[in-house]
PDB file of C-alpha atoms in Angstrom:
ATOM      1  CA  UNK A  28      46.240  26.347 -25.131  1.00 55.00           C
ATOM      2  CA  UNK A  29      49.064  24.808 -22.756  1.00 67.00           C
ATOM      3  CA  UNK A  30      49.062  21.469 -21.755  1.00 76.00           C
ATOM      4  CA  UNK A  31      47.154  20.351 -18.961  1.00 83.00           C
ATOM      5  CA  UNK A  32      48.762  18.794 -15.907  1.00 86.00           C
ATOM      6  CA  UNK A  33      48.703  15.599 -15.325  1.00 89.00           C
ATOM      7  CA  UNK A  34      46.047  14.424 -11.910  1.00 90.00           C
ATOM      8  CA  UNK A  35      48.108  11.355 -11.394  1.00 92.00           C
ATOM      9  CA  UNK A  36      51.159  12.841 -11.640  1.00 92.00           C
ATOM     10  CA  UNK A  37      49.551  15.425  -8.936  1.00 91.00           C
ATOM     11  CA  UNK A  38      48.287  12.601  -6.543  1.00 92.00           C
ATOM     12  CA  UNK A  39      51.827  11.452  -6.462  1.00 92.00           C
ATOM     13  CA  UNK A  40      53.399  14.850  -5.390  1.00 91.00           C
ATOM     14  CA  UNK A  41      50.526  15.229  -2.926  1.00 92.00           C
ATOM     15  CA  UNK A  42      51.371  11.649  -1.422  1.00 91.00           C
ATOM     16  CA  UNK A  43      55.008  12.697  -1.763  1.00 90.00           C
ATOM     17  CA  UNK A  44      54.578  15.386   0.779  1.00 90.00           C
ATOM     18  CA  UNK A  45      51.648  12.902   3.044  1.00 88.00           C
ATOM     19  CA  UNK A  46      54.086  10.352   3.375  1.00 88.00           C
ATOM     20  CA  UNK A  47      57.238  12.276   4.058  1.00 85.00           C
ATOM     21  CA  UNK A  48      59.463  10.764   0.573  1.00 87.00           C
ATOM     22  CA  UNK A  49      59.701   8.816  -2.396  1.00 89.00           C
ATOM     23  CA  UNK A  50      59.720   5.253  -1.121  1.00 88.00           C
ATOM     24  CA  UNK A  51      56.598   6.000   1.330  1.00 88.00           C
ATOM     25  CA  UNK A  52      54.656   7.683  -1.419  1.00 88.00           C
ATOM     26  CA  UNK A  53      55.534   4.238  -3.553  1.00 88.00           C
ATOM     27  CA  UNK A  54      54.565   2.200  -1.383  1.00 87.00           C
ATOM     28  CA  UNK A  55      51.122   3.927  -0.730  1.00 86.00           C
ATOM     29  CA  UNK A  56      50.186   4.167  -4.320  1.00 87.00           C
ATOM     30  CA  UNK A  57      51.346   0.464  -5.009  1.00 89.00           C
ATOM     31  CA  UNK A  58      53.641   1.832  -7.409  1.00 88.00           C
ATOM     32  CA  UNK A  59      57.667   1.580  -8.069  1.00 91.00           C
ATOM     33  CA  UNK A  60      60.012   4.049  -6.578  1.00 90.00           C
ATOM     34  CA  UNK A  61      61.518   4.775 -10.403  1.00 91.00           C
ATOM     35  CA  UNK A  62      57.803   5.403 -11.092  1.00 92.00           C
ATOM     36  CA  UNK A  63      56.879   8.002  -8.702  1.00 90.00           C
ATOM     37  CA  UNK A  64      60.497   9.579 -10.282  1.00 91.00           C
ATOM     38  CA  UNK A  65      59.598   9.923 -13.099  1.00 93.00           C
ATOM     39  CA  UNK A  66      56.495  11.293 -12.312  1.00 92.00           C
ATOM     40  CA  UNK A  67      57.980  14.290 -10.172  1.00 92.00           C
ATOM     41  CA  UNK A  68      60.553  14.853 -13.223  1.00 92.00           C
ATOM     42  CA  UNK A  69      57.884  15.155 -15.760  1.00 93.00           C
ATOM     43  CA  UNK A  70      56.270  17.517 -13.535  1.00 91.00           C
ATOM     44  CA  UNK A  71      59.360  19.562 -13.285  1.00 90.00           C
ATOM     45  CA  UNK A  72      59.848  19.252 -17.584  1.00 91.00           C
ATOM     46  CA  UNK A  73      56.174  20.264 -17.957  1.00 90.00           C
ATOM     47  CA  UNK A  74      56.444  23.455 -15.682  1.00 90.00           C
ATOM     48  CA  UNK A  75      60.173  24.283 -16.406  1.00 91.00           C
ATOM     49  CA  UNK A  76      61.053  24.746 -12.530  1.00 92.00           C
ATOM     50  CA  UNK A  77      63.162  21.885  -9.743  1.00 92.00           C
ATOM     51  CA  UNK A  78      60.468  21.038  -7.549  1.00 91.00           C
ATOM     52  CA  UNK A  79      62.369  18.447  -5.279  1.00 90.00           C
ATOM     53  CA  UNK A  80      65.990  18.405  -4.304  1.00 89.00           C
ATOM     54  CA  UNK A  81      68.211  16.449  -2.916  1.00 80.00           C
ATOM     55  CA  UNK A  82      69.503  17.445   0.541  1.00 76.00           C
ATOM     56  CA  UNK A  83      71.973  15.036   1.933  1.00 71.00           C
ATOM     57  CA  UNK A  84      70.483  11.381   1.747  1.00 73.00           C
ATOM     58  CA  UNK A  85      66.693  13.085   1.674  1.00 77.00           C
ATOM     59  CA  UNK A  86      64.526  15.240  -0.797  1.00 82.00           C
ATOM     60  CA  UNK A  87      62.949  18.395   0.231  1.00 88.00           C
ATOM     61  CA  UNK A  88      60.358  20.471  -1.854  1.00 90.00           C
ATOM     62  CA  UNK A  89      61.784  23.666  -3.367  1.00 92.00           C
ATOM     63  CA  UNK A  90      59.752  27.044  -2.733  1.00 92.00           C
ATOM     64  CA  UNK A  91      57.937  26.134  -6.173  1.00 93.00           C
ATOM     65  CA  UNK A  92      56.933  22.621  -5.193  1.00 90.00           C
ATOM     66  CA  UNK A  93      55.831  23.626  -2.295  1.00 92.00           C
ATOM     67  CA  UNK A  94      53.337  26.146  -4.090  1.00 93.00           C
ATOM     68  CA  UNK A  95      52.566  23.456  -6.536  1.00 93.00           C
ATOM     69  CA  UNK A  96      51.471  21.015  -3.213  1.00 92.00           C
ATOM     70  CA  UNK A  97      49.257  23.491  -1.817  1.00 93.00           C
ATOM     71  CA  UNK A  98      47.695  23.809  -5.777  1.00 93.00           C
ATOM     72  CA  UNK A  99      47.637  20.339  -6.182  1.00 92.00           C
ATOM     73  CA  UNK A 100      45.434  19.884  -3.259  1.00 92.00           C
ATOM     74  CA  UNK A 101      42.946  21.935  -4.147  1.00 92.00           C
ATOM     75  CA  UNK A 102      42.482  20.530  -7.794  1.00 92.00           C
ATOM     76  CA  UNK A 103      42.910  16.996  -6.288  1.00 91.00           C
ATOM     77  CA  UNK A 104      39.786  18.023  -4.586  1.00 91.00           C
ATOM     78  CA  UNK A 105      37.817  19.367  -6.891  1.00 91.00           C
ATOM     79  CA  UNK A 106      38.170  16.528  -9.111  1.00 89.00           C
ATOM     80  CA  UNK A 107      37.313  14.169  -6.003  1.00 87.00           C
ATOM     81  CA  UNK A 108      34.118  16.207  -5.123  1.00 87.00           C
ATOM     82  CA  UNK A 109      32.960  15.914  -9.311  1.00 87.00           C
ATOM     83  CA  UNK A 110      33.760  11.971  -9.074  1.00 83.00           C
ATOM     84  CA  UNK A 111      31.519  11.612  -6.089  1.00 80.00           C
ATOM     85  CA  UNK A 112      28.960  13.250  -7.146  1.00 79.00           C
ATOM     86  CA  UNK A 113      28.758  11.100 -10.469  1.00 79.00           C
ATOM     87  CA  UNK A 114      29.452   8.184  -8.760  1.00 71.00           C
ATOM     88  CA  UNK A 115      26.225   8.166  -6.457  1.00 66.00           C
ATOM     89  CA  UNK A 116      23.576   6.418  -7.247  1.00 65.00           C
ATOM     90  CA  UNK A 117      19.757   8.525  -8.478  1.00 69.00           C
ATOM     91  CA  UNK A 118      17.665   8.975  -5.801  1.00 72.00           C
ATOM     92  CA  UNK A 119      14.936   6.125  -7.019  1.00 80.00           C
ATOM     93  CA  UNK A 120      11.209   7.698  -7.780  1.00 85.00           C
ATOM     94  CA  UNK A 121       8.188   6.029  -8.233  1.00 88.00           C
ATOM     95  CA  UNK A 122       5.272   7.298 -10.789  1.00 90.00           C
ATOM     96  CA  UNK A 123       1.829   7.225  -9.404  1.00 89.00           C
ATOM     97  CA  UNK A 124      -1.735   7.560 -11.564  1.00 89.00           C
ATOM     98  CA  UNK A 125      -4.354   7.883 -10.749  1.00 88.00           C
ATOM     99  CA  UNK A 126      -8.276   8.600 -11.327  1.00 86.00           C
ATOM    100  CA  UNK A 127     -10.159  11.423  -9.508  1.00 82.00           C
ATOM    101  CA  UNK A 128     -12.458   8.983  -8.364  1.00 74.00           C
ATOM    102  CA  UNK A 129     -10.162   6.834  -6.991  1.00 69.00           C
ATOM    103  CA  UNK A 130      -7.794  10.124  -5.601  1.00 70.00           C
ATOM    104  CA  UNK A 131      -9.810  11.168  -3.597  1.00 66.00           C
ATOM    105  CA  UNK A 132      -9.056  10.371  -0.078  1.00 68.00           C
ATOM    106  CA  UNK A 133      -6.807   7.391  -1.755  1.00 75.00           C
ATOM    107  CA  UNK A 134      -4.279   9.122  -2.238  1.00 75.00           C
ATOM    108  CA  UNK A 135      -2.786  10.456   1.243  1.00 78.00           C
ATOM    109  CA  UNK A 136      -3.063   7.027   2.389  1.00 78.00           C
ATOM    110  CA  UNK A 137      -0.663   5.617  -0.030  1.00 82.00           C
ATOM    111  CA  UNK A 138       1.531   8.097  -0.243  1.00 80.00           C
ATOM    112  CA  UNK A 139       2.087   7.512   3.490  1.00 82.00           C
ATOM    113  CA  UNK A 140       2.899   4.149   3.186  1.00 85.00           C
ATOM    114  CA  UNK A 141       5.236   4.562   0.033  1.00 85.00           C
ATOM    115  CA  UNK A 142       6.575   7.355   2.109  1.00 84.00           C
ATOM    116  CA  UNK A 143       7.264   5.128   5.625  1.00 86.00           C
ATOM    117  CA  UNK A 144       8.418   2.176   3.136  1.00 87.00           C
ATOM    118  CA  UNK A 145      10.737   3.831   0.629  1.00 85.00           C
ATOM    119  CA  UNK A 146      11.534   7.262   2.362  1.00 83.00           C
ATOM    120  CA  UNK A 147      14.533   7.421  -0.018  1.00 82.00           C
ATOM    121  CA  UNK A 148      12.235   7.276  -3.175  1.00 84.00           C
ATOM    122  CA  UNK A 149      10.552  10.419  -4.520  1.00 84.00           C
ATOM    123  CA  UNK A 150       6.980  10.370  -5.181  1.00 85.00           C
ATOM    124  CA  UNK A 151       5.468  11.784  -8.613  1.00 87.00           C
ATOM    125  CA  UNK A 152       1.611  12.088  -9.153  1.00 86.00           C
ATOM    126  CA  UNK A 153      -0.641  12.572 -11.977  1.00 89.00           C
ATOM    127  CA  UNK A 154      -4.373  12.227 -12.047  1.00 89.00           C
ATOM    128  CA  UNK A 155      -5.853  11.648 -15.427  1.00 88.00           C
ATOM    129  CA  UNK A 156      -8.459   9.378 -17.257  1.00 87.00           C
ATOM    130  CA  UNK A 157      -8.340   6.148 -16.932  1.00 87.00           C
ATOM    131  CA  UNK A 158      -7.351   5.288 -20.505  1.00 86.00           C
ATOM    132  CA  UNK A 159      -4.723   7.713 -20.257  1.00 88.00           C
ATOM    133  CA  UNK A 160      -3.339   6.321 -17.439  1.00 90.00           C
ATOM    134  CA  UNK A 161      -3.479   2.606 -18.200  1.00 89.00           C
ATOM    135  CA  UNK A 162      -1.946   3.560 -21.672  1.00 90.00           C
ATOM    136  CA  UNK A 163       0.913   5.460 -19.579  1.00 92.00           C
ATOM    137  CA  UNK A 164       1.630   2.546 -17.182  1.00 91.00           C
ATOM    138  CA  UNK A 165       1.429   0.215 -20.322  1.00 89.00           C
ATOM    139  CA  UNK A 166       4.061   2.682 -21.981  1.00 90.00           C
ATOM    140  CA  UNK A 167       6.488   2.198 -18.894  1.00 90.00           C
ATOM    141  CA  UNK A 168       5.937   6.723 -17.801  1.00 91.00           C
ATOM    142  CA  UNK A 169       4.259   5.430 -15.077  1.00 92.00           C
ATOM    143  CA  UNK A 170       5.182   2.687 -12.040  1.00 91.00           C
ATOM    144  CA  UNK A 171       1.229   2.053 -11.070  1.00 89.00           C
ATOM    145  CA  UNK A 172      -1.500   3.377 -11.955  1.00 91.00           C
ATOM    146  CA  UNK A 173      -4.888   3.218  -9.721  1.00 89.00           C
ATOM    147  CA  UNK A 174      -8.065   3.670 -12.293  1.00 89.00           C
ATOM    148  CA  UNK A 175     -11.624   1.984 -13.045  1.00 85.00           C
ATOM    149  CA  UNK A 176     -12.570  -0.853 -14.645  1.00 81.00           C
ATOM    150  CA  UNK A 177     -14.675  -1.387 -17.657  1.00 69.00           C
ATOM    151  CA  UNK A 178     -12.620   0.762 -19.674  1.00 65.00           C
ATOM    152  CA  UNK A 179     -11.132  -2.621 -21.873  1.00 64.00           C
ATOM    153  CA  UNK A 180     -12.453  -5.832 -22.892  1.00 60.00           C
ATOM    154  CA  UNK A 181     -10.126  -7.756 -20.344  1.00 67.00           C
ATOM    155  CA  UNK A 182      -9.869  -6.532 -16.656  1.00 67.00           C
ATOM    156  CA  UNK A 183      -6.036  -5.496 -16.429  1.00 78.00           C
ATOM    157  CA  UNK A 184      -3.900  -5.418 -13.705  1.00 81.00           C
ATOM    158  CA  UNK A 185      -5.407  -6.474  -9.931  1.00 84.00           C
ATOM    159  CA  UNK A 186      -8.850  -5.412  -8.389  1.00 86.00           C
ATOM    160  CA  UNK A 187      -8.366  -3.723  -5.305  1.00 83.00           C
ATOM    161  CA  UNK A 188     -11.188  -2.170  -4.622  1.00 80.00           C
ATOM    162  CA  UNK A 189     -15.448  -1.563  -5.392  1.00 83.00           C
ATOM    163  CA  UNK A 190     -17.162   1.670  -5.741  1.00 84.00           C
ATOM    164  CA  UNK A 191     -20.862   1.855  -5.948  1.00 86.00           C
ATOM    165  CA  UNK A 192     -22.179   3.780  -8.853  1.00 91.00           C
ATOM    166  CA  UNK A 193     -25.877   5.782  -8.449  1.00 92.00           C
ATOM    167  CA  UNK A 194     -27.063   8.389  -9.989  1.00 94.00           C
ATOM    168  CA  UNK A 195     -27.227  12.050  -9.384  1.00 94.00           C
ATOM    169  CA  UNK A 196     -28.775  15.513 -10.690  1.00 93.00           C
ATOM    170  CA  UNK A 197     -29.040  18.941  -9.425  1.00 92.00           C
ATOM    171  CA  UNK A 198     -31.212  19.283  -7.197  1.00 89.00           C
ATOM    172  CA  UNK A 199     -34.149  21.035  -9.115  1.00 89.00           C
ATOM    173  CA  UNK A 200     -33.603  18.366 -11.993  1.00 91.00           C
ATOM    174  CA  UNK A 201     -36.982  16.718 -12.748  1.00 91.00           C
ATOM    175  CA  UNK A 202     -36.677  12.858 -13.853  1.00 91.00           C
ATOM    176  CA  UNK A 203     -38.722  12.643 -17.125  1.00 92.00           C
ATOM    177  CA  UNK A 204     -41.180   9.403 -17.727  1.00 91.00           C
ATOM    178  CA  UNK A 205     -40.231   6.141 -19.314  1.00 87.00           C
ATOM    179  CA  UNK A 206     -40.363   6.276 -22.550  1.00 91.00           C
ATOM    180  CA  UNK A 207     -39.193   9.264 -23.539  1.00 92.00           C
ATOM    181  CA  UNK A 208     -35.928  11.462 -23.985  1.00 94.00           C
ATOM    182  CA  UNK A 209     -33.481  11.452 -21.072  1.00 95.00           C
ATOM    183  CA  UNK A 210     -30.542  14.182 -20.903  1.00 94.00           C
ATOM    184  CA  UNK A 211     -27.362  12.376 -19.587  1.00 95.00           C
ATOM    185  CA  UNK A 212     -24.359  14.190 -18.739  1.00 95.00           C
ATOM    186  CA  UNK A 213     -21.238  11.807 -19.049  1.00 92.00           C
ATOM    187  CA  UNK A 214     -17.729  11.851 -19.801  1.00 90.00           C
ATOM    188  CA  UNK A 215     -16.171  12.245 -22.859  1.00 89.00           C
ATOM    189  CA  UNK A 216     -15.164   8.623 -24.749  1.00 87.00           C
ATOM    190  CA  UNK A 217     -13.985   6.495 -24.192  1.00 83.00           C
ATOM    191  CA  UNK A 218     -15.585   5.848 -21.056  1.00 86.00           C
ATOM    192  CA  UNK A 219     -17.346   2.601 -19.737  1.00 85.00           C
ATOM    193  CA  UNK A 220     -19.544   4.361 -17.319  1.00 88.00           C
ATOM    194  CA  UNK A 221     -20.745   6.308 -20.227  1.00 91.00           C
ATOM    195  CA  UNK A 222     -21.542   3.267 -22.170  1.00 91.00           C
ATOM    196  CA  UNK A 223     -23.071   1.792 -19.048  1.00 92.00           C
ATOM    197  CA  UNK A 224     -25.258   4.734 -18.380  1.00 93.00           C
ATOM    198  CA  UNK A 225     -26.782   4.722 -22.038  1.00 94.00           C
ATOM    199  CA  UNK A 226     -27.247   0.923 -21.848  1.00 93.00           C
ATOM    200  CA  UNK A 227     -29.013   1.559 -18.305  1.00 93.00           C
ATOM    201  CA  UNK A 228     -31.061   3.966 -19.518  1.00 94.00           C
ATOM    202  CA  UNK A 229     -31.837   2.368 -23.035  1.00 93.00           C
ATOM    203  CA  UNK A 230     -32.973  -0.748 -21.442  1.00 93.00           C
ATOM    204  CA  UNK A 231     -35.399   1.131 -19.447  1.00 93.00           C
ATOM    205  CA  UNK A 232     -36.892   3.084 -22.296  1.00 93.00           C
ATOM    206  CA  UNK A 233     -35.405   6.332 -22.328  1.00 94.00           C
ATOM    207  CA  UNK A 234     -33.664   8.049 -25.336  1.00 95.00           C
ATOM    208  CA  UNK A 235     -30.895   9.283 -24.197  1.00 94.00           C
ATOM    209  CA  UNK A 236     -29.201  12.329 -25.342  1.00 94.00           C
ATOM    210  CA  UNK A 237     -25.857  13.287 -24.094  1.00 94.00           C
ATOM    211  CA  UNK A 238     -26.407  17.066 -23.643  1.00 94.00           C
ATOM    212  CA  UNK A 239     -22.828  17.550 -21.840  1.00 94.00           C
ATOM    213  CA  UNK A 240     -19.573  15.647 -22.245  1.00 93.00           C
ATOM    214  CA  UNK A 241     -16.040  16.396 -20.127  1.00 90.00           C
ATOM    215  CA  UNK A 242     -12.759  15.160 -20.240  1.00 86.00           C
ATOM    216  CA  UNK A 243     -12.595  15.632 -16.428  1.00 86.00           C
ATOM    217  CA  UNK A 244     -14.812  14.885 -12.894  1.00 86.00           C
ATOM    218  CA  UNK A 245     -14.654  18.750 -12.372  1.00 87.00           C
ATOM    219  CA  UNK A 246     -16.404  19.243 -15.801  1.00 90.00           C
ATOM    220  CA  UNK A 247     -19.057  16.756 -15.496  1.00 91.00           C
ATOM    221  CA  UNK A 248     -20.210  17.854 -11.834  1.00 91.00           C
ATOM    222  CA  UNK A 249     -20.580  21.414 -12.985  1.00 92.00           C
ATOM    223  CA  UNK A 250     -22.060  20.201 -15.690  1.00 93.00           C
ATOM    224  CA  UNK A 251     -24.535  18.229 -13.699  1.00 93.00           C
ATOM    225  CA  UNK A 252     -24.894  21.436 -11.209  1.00 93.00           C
ATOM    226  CA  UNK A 253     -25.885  23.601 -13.922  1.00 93.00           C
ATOM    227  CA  UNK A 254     -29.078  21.115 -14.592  1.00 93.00           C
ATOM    228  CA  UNK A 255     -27.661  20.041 -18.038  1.00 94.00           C
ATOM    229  CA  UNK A 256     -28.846  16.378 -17.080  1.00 93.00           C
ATOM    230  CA  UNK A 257     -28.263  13.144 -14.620  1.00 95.00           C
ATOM    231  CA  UNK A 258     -24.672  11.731 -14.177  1.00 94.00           C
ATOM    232  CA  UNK A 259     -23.621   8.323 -13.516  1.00 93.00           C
ATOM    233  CA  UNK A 260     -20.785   8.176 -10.940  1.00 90.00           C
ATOM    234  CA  UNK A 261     -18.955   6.345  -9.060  1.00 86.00           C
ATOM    235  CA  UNK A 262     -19.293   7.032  -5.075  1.00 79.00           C
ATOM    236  CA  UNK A 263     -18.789   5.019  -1.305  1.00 64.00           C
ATOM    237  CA  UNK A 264     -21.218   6.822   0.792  1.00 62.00           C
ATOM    238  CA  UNK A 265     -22.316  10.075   0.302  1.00 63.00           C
ATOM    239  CA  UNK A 266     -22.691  11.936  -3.124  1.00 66.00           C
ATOM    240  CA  UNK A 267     -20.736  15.352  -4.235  1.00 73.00           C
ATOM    241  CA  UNK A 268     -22.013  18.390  -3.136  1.00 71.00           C
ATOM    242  CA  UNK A 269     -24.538  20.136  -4.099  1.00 82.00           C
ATOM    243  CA  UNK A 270     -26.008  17.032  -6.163  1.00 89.00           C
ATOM    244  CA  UNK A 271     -28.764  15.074  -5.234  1.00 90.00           C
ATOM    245  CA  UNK A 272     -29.168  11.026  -5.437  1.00 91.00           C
ATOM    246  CA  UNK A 273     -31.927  10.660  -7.806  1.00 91.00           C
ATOM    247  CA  UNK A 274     -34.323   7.570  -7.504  1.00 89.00           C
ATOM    248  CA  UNK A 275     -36.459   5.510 -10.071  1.00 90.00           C
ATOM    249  CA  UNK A 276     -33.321   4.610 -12.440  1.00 93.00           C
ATOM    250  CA  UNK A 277     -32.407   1.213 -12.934  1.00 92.00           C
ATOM    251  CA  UNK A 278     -29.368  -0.011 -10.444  1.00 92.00           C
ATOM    252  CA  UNK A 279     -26.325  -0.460 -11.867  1.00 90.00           C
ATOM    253  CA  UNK A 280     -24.729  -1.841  -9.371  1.00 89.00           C
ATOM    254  CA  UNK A 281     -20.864  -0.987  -8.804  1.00 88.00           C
ATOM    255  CA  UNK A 282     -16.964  -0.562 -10.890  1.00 87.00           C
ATOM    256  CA  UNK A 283     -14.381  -1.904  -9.479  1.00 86.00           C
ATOM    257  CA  UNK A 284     -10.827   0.010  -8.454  1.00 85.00           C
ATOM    258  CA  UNK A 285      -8.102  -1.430 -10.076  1.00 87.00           C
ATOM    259  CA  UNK A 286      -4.085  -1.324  -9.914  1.00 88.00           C
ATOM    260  CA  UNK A 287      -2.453  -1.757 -13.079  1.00 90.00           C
ATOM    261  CA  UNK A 288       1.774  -1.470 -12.861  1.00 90.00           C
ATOM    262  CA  UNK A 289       4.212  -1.557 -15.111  1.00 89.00           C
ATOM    263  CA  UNK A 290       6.290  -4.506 -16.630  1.00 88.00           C
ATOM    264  CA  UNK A 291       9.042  -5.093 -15.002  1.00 87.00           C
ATOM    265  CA  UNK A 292       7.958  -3.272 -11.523  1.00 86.00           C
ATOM    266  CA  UNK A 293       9.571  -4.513  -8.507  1.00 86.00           C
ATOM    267  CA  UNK A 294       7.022  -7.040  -6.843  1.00 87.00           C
ATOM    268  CA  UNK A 295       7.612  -5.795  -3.367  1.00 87.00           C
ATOM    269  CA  UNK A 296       6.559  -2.035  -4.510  1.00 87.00           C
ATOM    270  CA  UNK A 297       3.667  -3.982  -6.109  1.00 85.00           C
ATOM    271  CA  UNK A 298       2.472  -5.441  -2.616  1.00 88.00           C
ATOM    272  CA  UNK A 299       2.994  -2.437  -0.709  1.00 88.00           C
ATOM    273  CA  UNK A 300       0.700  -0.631  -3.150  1.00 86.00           C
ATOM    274  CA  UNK A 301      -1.957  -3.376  -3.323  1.00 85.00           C
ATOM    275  CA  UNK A 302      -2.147  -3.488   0.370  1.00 85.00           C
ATOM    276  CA  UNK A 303      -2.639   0.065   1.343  1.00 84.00           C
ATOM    277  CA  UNK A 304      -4.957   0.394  -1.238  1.00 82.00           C
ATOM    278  CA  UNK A 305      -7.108  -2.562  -0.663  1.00 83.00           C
ATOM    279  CA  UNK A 306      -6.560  -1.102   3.351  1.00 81.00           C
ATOM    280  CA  UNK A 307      -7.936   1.843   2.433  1.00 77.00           C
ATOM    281  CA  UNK A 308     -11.022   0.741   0.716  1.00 74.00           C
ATOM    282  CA  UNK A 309     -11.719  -1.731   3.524  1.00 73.00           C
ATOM    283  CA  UNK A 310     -11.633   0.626   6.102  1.00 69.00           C
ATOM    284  CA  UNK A 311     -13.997   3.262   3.966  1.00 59.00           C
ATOM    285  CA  UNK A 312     -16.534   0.736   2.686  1.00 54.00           C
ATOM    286  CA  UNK A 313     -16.436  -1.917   5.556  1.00 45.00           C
ATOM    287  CA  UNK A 314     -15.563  -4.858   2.885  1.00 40.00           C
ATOM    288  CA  UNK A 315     -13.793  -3.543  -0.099  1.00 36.00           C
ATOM    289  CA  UNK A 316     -13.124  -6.310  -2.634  1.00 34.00           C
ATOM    290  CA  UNK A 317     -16.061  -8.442  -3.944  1.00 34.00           C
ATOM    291  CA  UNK A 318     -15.623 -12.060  -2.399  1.00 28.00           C
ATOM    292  CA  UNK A 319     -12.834 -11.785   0.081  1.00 25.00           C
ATOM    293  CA  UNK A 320     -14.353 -11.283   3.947  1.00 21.00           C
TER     294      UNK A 320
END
């Protein structure tokens, strides 16, 4: 394989011809004049051919060098255009969980803000569990993640919103007697509404029996749909479709919404989040977090 040509020694045949001579092309590359010599006569050596001659008290570019220029330029490029685009910094993108529960209608809200805020930044979703998530955020794959509480023995990260939790059935489902057996249909564990709804419905009497478990908020509602049993979720006004709110069970009362980012998160893309979120419960709910007015 023959030797490769040297770039610098390009640049400085390139300048060469820019500048109109030897001295100019020194004196824009902040080099010697013996310098930029040597590095035309190691061109010649490498390539076997007289690229500059003398002509009176001036050089000109032979026929070859001239070729060589017009070459020089292009690879002078090239290797420009590759630099750039290594130099340039990633575009920056922020990781976003979060819940069903808390997706819905959340998340257009937020991602207009982020958007308006950080319009260089790409966005990245993923709705999962709230476990899942949490662990993810905790793990540094995620930036924030929006998910319920209950799920750990400390509240992490900052409460930024309430959701009311109330039962619901299809709408044939019959509510059976306290005492007696109770069909729940919950989501798979870990899950502190699960545990909530058993200890709800324990406390008044029933036994429950989880006839129908799902790792996701589609699951569950079919599940429900299908008359399998009574679901626990979480809700701000109205219920889902084609369920109905079902009275006589013991009040819960309501989960709260939490943010939970990662270490080392920049704190001004922590505000922005908590405030559009905490915005966007307020404006649903009329009050949104428990104890501010």
């Amino acid at each position: 394989m023959p030797d490769p040509l040297d770039l610098l020694h390009l640049r400085t045949l390139v300048t060469i011809a820019d500048t109109g001579g030897f001295r100019r092309a020194a004196d824009a590359l902040h080099l010697s004049q013996p310098t930029v010599s040597q590095h035309i006569r190691m061109l010649e050596r490498r390539l076997k051919c007289v690229l500059v001659e003398k002509n009176g008290r001036t050089s000109r570019f032979t026929p070859e060098g001239e070729r060589l220029v017009v070459e020089a330029r292009r690879l002078l490029a090239a290797q420009d255009q590759v630099l750039a685009r290594f130099s340039e910094s990633p575009r920056p993108q922020i990781n976003i969980g979060s819940t069903e529960h808390a997706a819905d209608g959340l998340l257009p809200d937020l991602l207009g803000v982020l958007r308006t805020t950080y319009p260089e930044a790409g966005l990245h979703f993923r709705i999962d569990r709230s476990t899942a998530l949490t662990d993810a955020v905790i793990k540094g794959v995620l930036d924030l993640v929006v998910v319920l509480g209950g799920n750990t023995a400390e509240p992490v990260g900052t409460e930024v919103g309430v959701l009311d939790l109330k039962w619901f059935a299809a709408q044939n489902w019959q509510l059976p007697p306290a005492p007696g057996p109770i069909s729940l249909v919950a989501f798979a564990e870990p899950c502190g509404l699960r545990r909530r709804a058993v200890q709800a419905l324990g406390e008044r009497g029933y036994e429950v029996s989880v006839t129908a478990e799902s790792g996701n908020l589609d699951g569950l509602l079919a599940a429900a749909k299908a008359g399998l049993g009574v679901a626990l979720l979480p809700c701000l006004s109205a219920g889902p479709c084609d369920l109905s709110p079902i009275g006589g069970l013991p009040e819960v009362g309501a989960i709260d919404v939490r943010l939970v980012t990662r270490r080392g998160l920049e704190d001004h893309i922590e505000n922005i989040a908590v405030q559009a979120i905490t915005a966007h419960y307020r404006t649903i709910s009329g009050g949104g977090l428990r104890g501010v007015a």
